[in-house]
GROMACS .gro file of C-alpha atoms in nm:
model
  344
    1UNK     CA    1  -2.708   0.553   2.447
    2UNK     CA    2  -2.465   0.383   2.132
    3UNK     CA    3  -2.270   0.663   1.987
    4UNK     CA    4  -1.979   0.630   1.756
    5UNK     CA    5  -1.699   0.806   1.720
    6UNK     CA    6  -1.511   0.948   1.378
    7UNK     CA    7  -1.126   1.132   1.325
    8UNK     CA    8  -0.833   1.160   1.253
    9UNK     CA    9  -0.745   0.790   1.381
   10UNK     CA   10  -0.577   0.505   1.256
   11UNK     CA   11  -0.368   0.684   0.939
   12UNK     CA   12  -0.021   0.725   1.104
   13UNK     CA   13  -0.061   1.089   1.319
   14UNK     CA   14  -0.022   1.025   1.648
   15UNK     CA   15  -0.150   1.247   1.763
   16UNK     CA   16  -0.482   1.130   1.631
   17UNK     CA   17  -0.478   0.815   1.823
   18UNK     CA   18  -0.362   0.993   2.134
   19UNK     CA   19  -0.701   1.159   2.116
   20UNK     CA   20  -0.879   0.855   2.067
   21UNK     CA   21  -0.682   0.711   2.382
   22UNK     CA   22  -0.856   1.011   2.562
   23UNK     CA   23  -1.218   0.952   2.432
   24UNK     CA   24  -1.183   0.584   2.494
   25UNK     CA   25  -1.039   0.683   2.816
   26UNK     CA   26  -1.411   0.889   2.824
   27UNK     CA   27  -1.599   0.660   2.631
   28UNK     CA   28  -1.497   0.277   2.600
   29UNK     CA   29  -1.759   0.149   2.484
   30UNK     CA   30  -1.832   0.409   2.188
   31UNK     CA   31  -1.778   0.204   1.794
   32UNK     CA   32  -1.514   0.376   1.650
   33UNK     CA   33  -1.418   0.471   1.247
   34UNK     CA   34  -1.082   0.447   1.211
   35UNK     CA   35  -0.795   0.442   0.862
   36UNK     CA   36  -0.657   0.141   0.996
   37UNK     CA   37  -0.566  -0.014   1.266
   38UNK     CA   38  -0.518   0.285   1.645
   39UNK     CA   39  -0.208   0.321   1.730
   40UNK     CA   40  -0.367   0.351   2.083
   41UNK     CA   41  -0.109   0.060   2.270
   42UNK     CA   42  -0.415  -0.200   2.301
   43UNK     CA   43  -0.623  -0.418   1.998
   44UNK     CA   44  -0.858  -0.190   1.941
   45UNK     CA   45  -1.218  -0.308   1.698
   46UNK     CA   46  -1.290  -0.005   1.546
   47UNK     CA   47  -1.486   0.064   1.163
   48UNK     CA   48  -1.266   0.154   0.850
   49UNK     CA   49  -1.354   0.506   0.679
   50UNK     CA   50  -1.431   0.370   0.352
   51UNK     CA   51  -1.621   0.096   0.492
   52UNK     CA   52  -1.841   0.389   0.690
   53UNK     CA   53  -1.853   0.540   0.434
   54UNK     CA   54  -2.004   0.284   0.142
   55UNK     CA   55  -2.229   0.143   0.370
   56UNK     CA   56  -2.326   0.454   0.554
   57UNK     CA   57  -2.703   0.404   0.493
   58UNK     CA   58  -2.724   0.071   0.681
   59UNK     CA   59  -2.454   0.111   1.019
   60UNK     CA   60  -2.532   0.489   1.078
   61UNK     CA   61  -2.935   0.360   1.258
   62UNK     CA   62  -2.768   0.168   1.493
   63UNK     CA   63  -2.703   0.452   1.647
   64UNK     CA   64  -2.767   0.727   1.868
   65UNK     CA   65  -2.497   0.960   1.855
   66UNK     CA   66  -2.295   1.026   1.545
   67UNK     CA   67  -1.983   1.290   1.684
   68UNK     CA   68  -1.718   1.376   1.442
   69UNK     CA   69  -1.445   1.369   1.755
   70UNK     CA   70  -1.135   1.548   1.783
   71UNK     CA   71  -0.835   1.685   1.579
   72UNK     CA   72  -0.823   1.877   1.294
   73UNK     CA   73  -1.091   1.732   1.102
   74UNK     CA   74  -1.092   1.981   0.776
   75UNK     CA   75  -0.816   1.852   0.580
   76UNK     CA   76  -0.959   1.813   0.289
   77UNK     CA   77  -1.230   1.956   0.061
   78UNK     CA   78  -1.338   1.609  -0.084
   79UNK     CA   79  -1.326   1.490   0.312
   80UNK     CA   80  -1.572   1.828   0.428
   81UNK     CA   81  -1.766   1.672   0.172
   82UNK     CA   82  -1.748   1.327   0.362
   83UNK     CA   83  -1.780   1.498   0.682
   84UNK     CA   84  -2.112   1.662   0.542
   85UNK     CA   85  -2.213   1.374   0.390
   86UNK     CA   86  -2.225   1.180   0.732
   87UNK     CA   87  -2.381   1.424   0.931
   88UNK     CA   88  -2.698   1.481   0.661
   89UNK     CA   89  -2.819   1.068   0.711
   90UNK     CA   90  -2.691   1.063   1.012
   91UNK     CA   91  -2.958   1.334   1.064
   92UNK     CA   92  -3.227   1.166   0.857
   93UNK     CA   93  -3.237   0.857   1.049
   94UNK     CA   94  -3.312   1.116   1.393
   95UNK     CA   95  -2.912   1.063   1.522
   96UNK     CA   96  -2.708   1.339   1.719
   97UNK     CA   97  -2.445   1.470   1.523
   98UNK     CA   98  -2.153   1.669   1.729
   99UNK     CA   99  -1.856   1.776   1.698
  100UNK     CA  100  -1.639   1.817   1.962
  101UNK     CA  101  -1.348   1.957   2.069
  102UNK     CA  102  -1.226   2.085   1.668
  103UNK     CA  103  -0.989   2.250   1.532
  104UNK     CA  104  -1.165   2.449   1.315
  105UNK     CA  105  -0.786   2.529   1.087
  106UNK     CA  106  -0.892   2.446   0.669
  107UNK     CA  107  -1.262   2.510   0.661
  108UNK     CA  108  -1.177   2.732   0.403
  109UNK     CA  109  -1.053   2.405   0.187
  110UNK     CA  110  -1.446   2.376   0.113
  111UNK     CA  111  -1.637   2.701   0.289
  112UNK     CA  112  -1.978   2.624   0.167
  113UNK     CA  113  -2.021   2.252   0.278
  114UNK     CA  114  -1.717   2.409   0.632
  115UNK     CA  115  -2.049   2.681   0.681
  116UNK     CA  116  -2.369   2.403   0.632
  117UNK     CA  117  -2.189   2.109   0.887
  118UNK     CA  118  -2.083   2.371   1.182
  119UNK     CA  119  -2.458   2.481   1.113
  120UNK     CA  120  -2.644   2.148   1.114
  121UNK     CA  121  -2.419   1.968   1.427
  122UNK     CA  122  -2.642   2.014   1.765
  123UNK     CA  123  -2.264   2.054   1.959
  124UNK     CA  124  -1.952   2.224   1.837
  125UNK     CA  125  -1.678   2.199   2.015
  126UNK     CA  126  -1.295   2.330   1.928
  127UNK     CA  127  -0.996   2.254   2.117
  128UNK     CA  128  -0.892   2.622   2.115
  129UNK     CA  129  -0.981   2.990   2.101
  130UNK     CA  130  -0.920   3.095   1.770
  131UNK     CA  131  -1.124   2.847   1.629
  132UNK     CA  132  -1.401   2.966   1.827
  133UNK     CA  133  -1.360   3.267   1.644
  134UNK     CA  134  -1.346   3.132   1.302
  135UNK     CA  135  -1.714   2.968   1.421
  136UNK     CA  136  -1.875   3.260   1.522
  137UNK     CA  137  -1.725   3.498   1.326
  138UNK     CA  138  -1.698   3.358   0.990
  139UNK     CA  139  -1.869   3.062   0.996
  140UNK     CA  140  -2.168   3.247   1.149
  141UNK     CA  141  -2.205   2.936   1.448
  142UNK     CA  142  -2.324   3.114   1.787
  143UNK     CA  143  -2.352   2.818   1.945
  144UNK     CA  144  -1.984   2.719   1.946
  145UNK     CA  145  -1.759   2.686   2.313
  146UNK     CA  146  -1.410   2.581   2.389
  147UNK     CA  147  -1.362   2.295   2.469
  148UNK     CA  148  -1.028   2.183   2.559
  149UNK     CA  149  -0.822   1.871   2.377
  150UNK     CA  150  -0.915   1.509   2.454
  151UNK     CA  151  -0.539   1.454   2.538
  152UNK     CA  152  -0.638   1.659   2.814
  153UNK     CA  153  -0.872   1.432   2.986
  154UNK     CA  154  -0.567   1.193   3.002
  155UNK     CA  155  -0.421   1.109   3.323
  156UNK     CA  156  -0.019   1.029   3.209
  157UNK     CA  157   0.218   1.058   3.505
  158UNK     CA  158   0.563   1.074   3.466
  159UNK     CA  159   0.804   0.790   3.457
  160UNK     CA  160   1.123   0.949   3.374
  161UNK     CA  161   1.411   0.798   3.569
  162UNK     CA  162   1.708   1.087   3.709
  163UNK     CA  163   1.920   1.150   3.399
  164UNK     CA  164   2.329   1.296   3.388
  165UNK     CA  165   2.199   1.561   3.126
  166UNK     CA  166   1.786   1.702   3.062
  167UNK     CA  167   1.679   1.634   2.665
  168UNK     CA  168   1.533   1.876   2.393
  169UNK     CA  169   1.321   1.656   2.202
  170UNK     CA  170   1.315   1.778   1.830
  171UNK     CA  171   1.046   1.754   1.596
  172UNK     CA  172   0.975   1.903   1.222
  173UNK     CA  173   0.666   1.817   1.077
  174UNK     CA  174   0.654   2.087   0.738
  175UNK     CA  175   0.611   1.964   0.488
  176UNK     CA  176   0.850   2.222   0.210
  177UNK     CA  177   1.094   2.018   0.478
  178UNK     CA  178   1.083   1.713   0.208
  179UNK     CA  179   1.018   1.935  -0.143
  180UNK     CA  180   1.210   2.250  -0.065
  181UNK     CA  181   1.606   2.168  -0.051
  182UNK     CA  182   1.655   2.525   0.009
  183UNK     CA  183   1.464   2.520   0.406
  184UNK     CA  184   1.526   2.201   0.492
  185UNK     CA  185   1.849   2.324   0.446
  186UNK     CA  186   1.751   2.572   0.681
  187UNK     CA  187   1.635   2.374   0.921
  188UNK     CA  188   1.914   2.122   0.995
  189UNK     CA  189   2.122   2.410   1.016
  190UNK     CA  190   1.923   2.590   1.271
  191UNK     CA  191   1.914   2.232   1.450
  192UNK     CA  192   2.242   2.164   1.414
  193UNK     CA  193   2.449   2.472   1.570
  194UNK     CA  194   2.180   2.460   1.836
  195UNK     CA  195   2.302   2.090   1.956
  196UNK     CA  196   2.629   2.240   1.877
  197UNK     CA  197   2.601   2.532   2.051
  198UNK     CA  198   2.488   2.265   2.411
  199UNK     CA  199   2.691   2.030   2.279
  200UNK     CA  200   2.809   1.763   2.566
  201UNK     CA  201   2.524   2.059   2.799
  202UNK     CA  202   2.226   1.923   2.666
  203UNK     CA  203   2.104   1.562   2.463
  204UNK     CA  204   1.885   1.600   2.243
  205UNK     CA  205   1.666   1.320   2.022
  206UNK     CA  206   1.422   1.355   1.762
  207UNK     CA  207   1.086   1.274   1.829
  208UNK     CA  208   0.811   1.219   1.466
  209UNK     CA  209   0.474   1.271   1.513
  210UNK     CA  210   0.377   1.086   1.227
  211UNK     CA  211   0.481   0.781   1.119
  212UNK     CA  212   0.269   0.731   0.828
  213UNK     CA  213   0.432   0.422   0.588
  214UNK     CA  214   0.180   0.468   0.292
  215UNK     CA  215   0.233   0.901   0.241
  216UNK     CA  216   0.545   1.050   0.255
  217UNK     CA  217   0.471   1.383   0.227
  218UNK     CA  218   0.326   1.318   0.664
  219UNK     CA  219   0.605   1.081   0.720
  220UNK     CA  220   0.807   1.287   1.031
  221UNK     CA  221   1.097   0.977   0.998
  222UNK     CA  222   1.247   1.121   0.702
  223UNK     CA  223   1.360   1.458   0.885
  224UNK     CA  224   1.477   1.234   1.161
  225UNK     CA  225   1.735   1.104   0.941
  226UNK     CA  226   1.840   1.442   0.821
  227UNK     CA  227   1.890   1.594   1.128
  228UNK     CA  228   2.061   1.313   1.294
  229UNK     CA  229   2.328   1.326   0.953
  230UNK     CA  230   2.346   1.753   0.964
  231UNK     CA  231   2.412   1.752   1.278
  232UNK     CA  232   2.694   1.467   1.279
  233UNK     CA  233   2.481   1.290   1.492
  234UNK     CA  234   2.463   1.439   1.780
  235UNK     CA  235   2.062   1.510   1.726
  236UNK     CA  236   1.970   1.062   1.778
  237UNK     CA  237   1.682   0.919   1.619
  238UNK     CA  238   1.361   0.789   1.855
  239UNK     CA  239   1.311   0.555   1.638
  240UNK     CA  240   1.137   0.362   1.914
  241UNK     CA  241   0.808   0.569   1.838
  242UNK     CA  242   0.579   0.341   1.735
  243UNK     CA  243   0.278   0.444   1.875
  244UNK     CA  244   0.097   0.608   2.152
  245UNK     CA  245   0.261   0.466   2.402
  246UNK     CA  246   0.615   0.497   2.323
  247UNK     CA  247   0.520   0.867   2.230
  248UNK     CA  248   0.388   0.921   2.547
  249UNK     CA  249   0.747   0.778   2.713
  250UNK     CA  250   0.943   0.991   2.479
  251UNK     CA  251   0.827   1.374   2.493
  252UNK     CA  252   0.823   1.216   2.900
  253UNK     CA  253   1.185   1.185   2.882
  254UNK     CA  254   1.243   1.521   2.755
  255UNK     CA  255   1.307   1.805   2.953
  256UNK     CA  256   1.177   2.088   2.661
  257UNK     CA  257   0.982   1.959   2.353
  258UNK     CA  258   1.133   2.178   2.037
  259UNK     CA  259   0.925   2.179   1.773
  260UNK     CA  260   0.546   2.195   1.578
  261UNK     CA  261   0.366   1.981   1.621
  262UNK     CA  262   0.012   2.049   1.853
  263UNK     CA  263   0.050   1.790   2.080
  264UNK     CA  264   0.318   1.821   2.126
  265UNK     CA  265   0.197   2.085   2.349
  266UNK     CA  266  -0.034   1.992   2.469
  267UNK     CA  267   0.185   1.669   2.599
  268UNK     CA  268   0.442   1.944   2.711
  269UNK     CA  269   0.149   2.066   2.926
  270UNK     CA  270   0.052   1.717   3.046
  271UNK     CA  271   0.410   1.656   3.153
  272UNK     CA  272   0.533   2.001   3.292
  273UNK     CA  273   0.809   1.989   3.004
  274UNK     CA  274   0.924   2.338   2.790
  275UNK     CA  275   0.721   2.375   2.526
  276UNK     CA  276   0.961   2.576   2.288
  277UNK     CA  277   0.740   2.646   1.943
  278UNK     CA  278   0.964   2.676   1.596
  279UNK     CA  279   0.683   2.739   1.359
  280UNK     CA  280   0.595   2.868   1.010
  281UNK     CA  281   0.341   3.240   1.019
  282UNK     CA  282   0.133   3.116   0.859
  283UNK     CA  283   0.101   2.795   1.073
  284UNK     CA  284  -0.233   2.892   1.225
  285UNK     CA  285  -0.313   2.576   1.364
  286UNK     CA  286  -0.029   2.558   1.527
  287UNK     CA  287  -0.017   2.948   1.643
  288UNK     CA  288  -0.329   2.905   1.787
  289UNK     CA  289  -0.239   2.610   2.073
  290UNK     CA  290   0.120   2.867   2.121
  291UNK     CA  291  -0.101   3.117   2.174
  292UNK     CA  292  -0.377   2.899   2.406
  293UNK     CA  293  -0.105   2.789   2.654
  294UNK     CA  294   0.096   3.104   2.610
  295UNK     CA  295   0.444   2.961   2.509
  296UNK     CA  296   0.543   3.213   2.193
  297UNK     CA  297   0.677   3.075   1.894
  298UNK     CA  298   0.967   3.188   1.712
  299UNK     CA  299   0.934   3.171   1.310
  300UNK     CA  300   1.103   2.988   0.998
  301UNK     CA  301   1.057   3.327   0.836
  302UNK     CA  302   1.356   3.487   1.054
  303UNK     CA  303   1.686   3.448   0.984
  304UNK     CA  304   1.917   3.178   1.092
  305UNK     CA  305   2.151   3.409   1.296
  306UNK     CA  306   1.783   3.544   1.476
  307UNK     CA  307   1.639   3.170   1.549
  308UNK     CA  308   1.912   3.028   1.678
  309UNK     CA  309   1.981   3.392   1.922
  310UNK     CA  310   1.562   3.333   2.067
  311UNK     CA  311   1.620   2.974   2.130
  312UNK     CA  312   1.963   2.968   2.287
  313UNK     CA  313   1.870   3.254   2.502
  314UNK     CA  314   1.457   2.979   2.635
  315UNK     CA  315   1.716   2.731   2.628
  316UNK     CA  316   1.984   2.892   2.894
  317UNK     CA  317   1.701   3.003   3.122
  318UNK     CA  318   1.595   2.654   3.153
  319UNK     CA  319   1.982   2.584   3.253
  320UNK     CA  320   1.932   2.810   3.474
  321UNK     CA  321   1.680   2.730   3.613
  322UNK     CA  322   1.811   2.391   3.670
  323UNK     CA  323   2.140   2.571   3.895
  324UNK     CA  324   2.170   2.353   4.201
  325UNK     CA  325   2.057   1.992   4.014
  326UNK     CA  326   2.322   1.947   3.783
  327UNK     CA  327   2.694   1.964   3.883
  328UNK     CA  328   2.847   2.216   3.521
  329UNK     CA  329   2.649   2.448   3.437
  330UNK     CA  330   2.790   2.678   3.095
  331UNK     CA  331   2.827   3.102   3.173
  332UNK     CA  332   2.547   3.243   2.960
  333UNK     CA  333   2.889   3.387   2.782
  334UNK     CA  334   3.041   3.036   2.767
  335UNK     CA  335   2.728   2.934   2.494
  336UNK     CA  336   2.708   3.310   2.388
  337UNK     CA  337   3.038   3.250   2.249
  338UNK     CA  338   2.969   2.911   2.086
  339UNK     CA  339   2.693   3.031   1.951
  340UNK     CA  340   2.941   3.373   1.765
  341UNK     CA  341   3.191   3.118   1.672
  342UNK     CA  342   2.871   2.906   1.489
  343UNK     CA  343   2.823   3.177   1.296
  344UNK     CA  344   3.079   3.352   1.173
   0.00000   0.00000   0.00000
């Protein structure tokens, strides 16, 4: 049986390329439709998505199964239409059509096409229970069921060596950080103060999960520069993250992963790290994965003082678990005093 996978691979979102790595770990001979060269650490043959869309009537009959494979594929009105068009054409040629391990957040951007799409696929699996609820309650798709994210299929072994200080890996995904100076200041101050409170106790580094070179809104790189400046260099920038393998290394070498990205949570679980989600209340995708992994989020909508206090307390709990492993740990009174000084 010949399969072709269609997804968000090769666009610079390393989460999508992680998904592809998970797919290829199970199905190495499958054909791949990608937006550009997938950053999976090796040369990967692919069909460019625009070419596949334009020549679908010639290319689709070469396969027996079309799979929309993993991730948040409902990102725009037009892309939902494109998936529906490919699915209908595949059906007309007698192919089996599947949606595997997807998140349904964004389906409302084209409700009619989304409903049609999920009803005609032969298999619909979703990566978390929030999407399952949407599939059954809103899209009337009773045959949907949960199947964990493709990244869960990767066999990952920690190669991180012993460090003098624990490390906090940070990520900011919100596009408001770029366009809203007030929000930028809100977030930058929070991270700068946290890095100040635990200065000398923890190392801090920014980890980009998106390295889009053509879409500023989806590019994490500038956010790292802003946090470096706001923290007077305490939050260093992981500019070595250029693909999936270097992203895995950056997450593996962190003890706490603090921020927004969906696959931040998945990798924290895979490597046995602490995930601490700091997100918008309306970021339903990130809320869903936090709930799935029983990690209570902290919301940007709270006051700076409340956010900093919540994060401080969780970091203190983590440090408390390290007693005996690290020679000098600050007392809770000491970090609370630092927090009070920082916010006064």
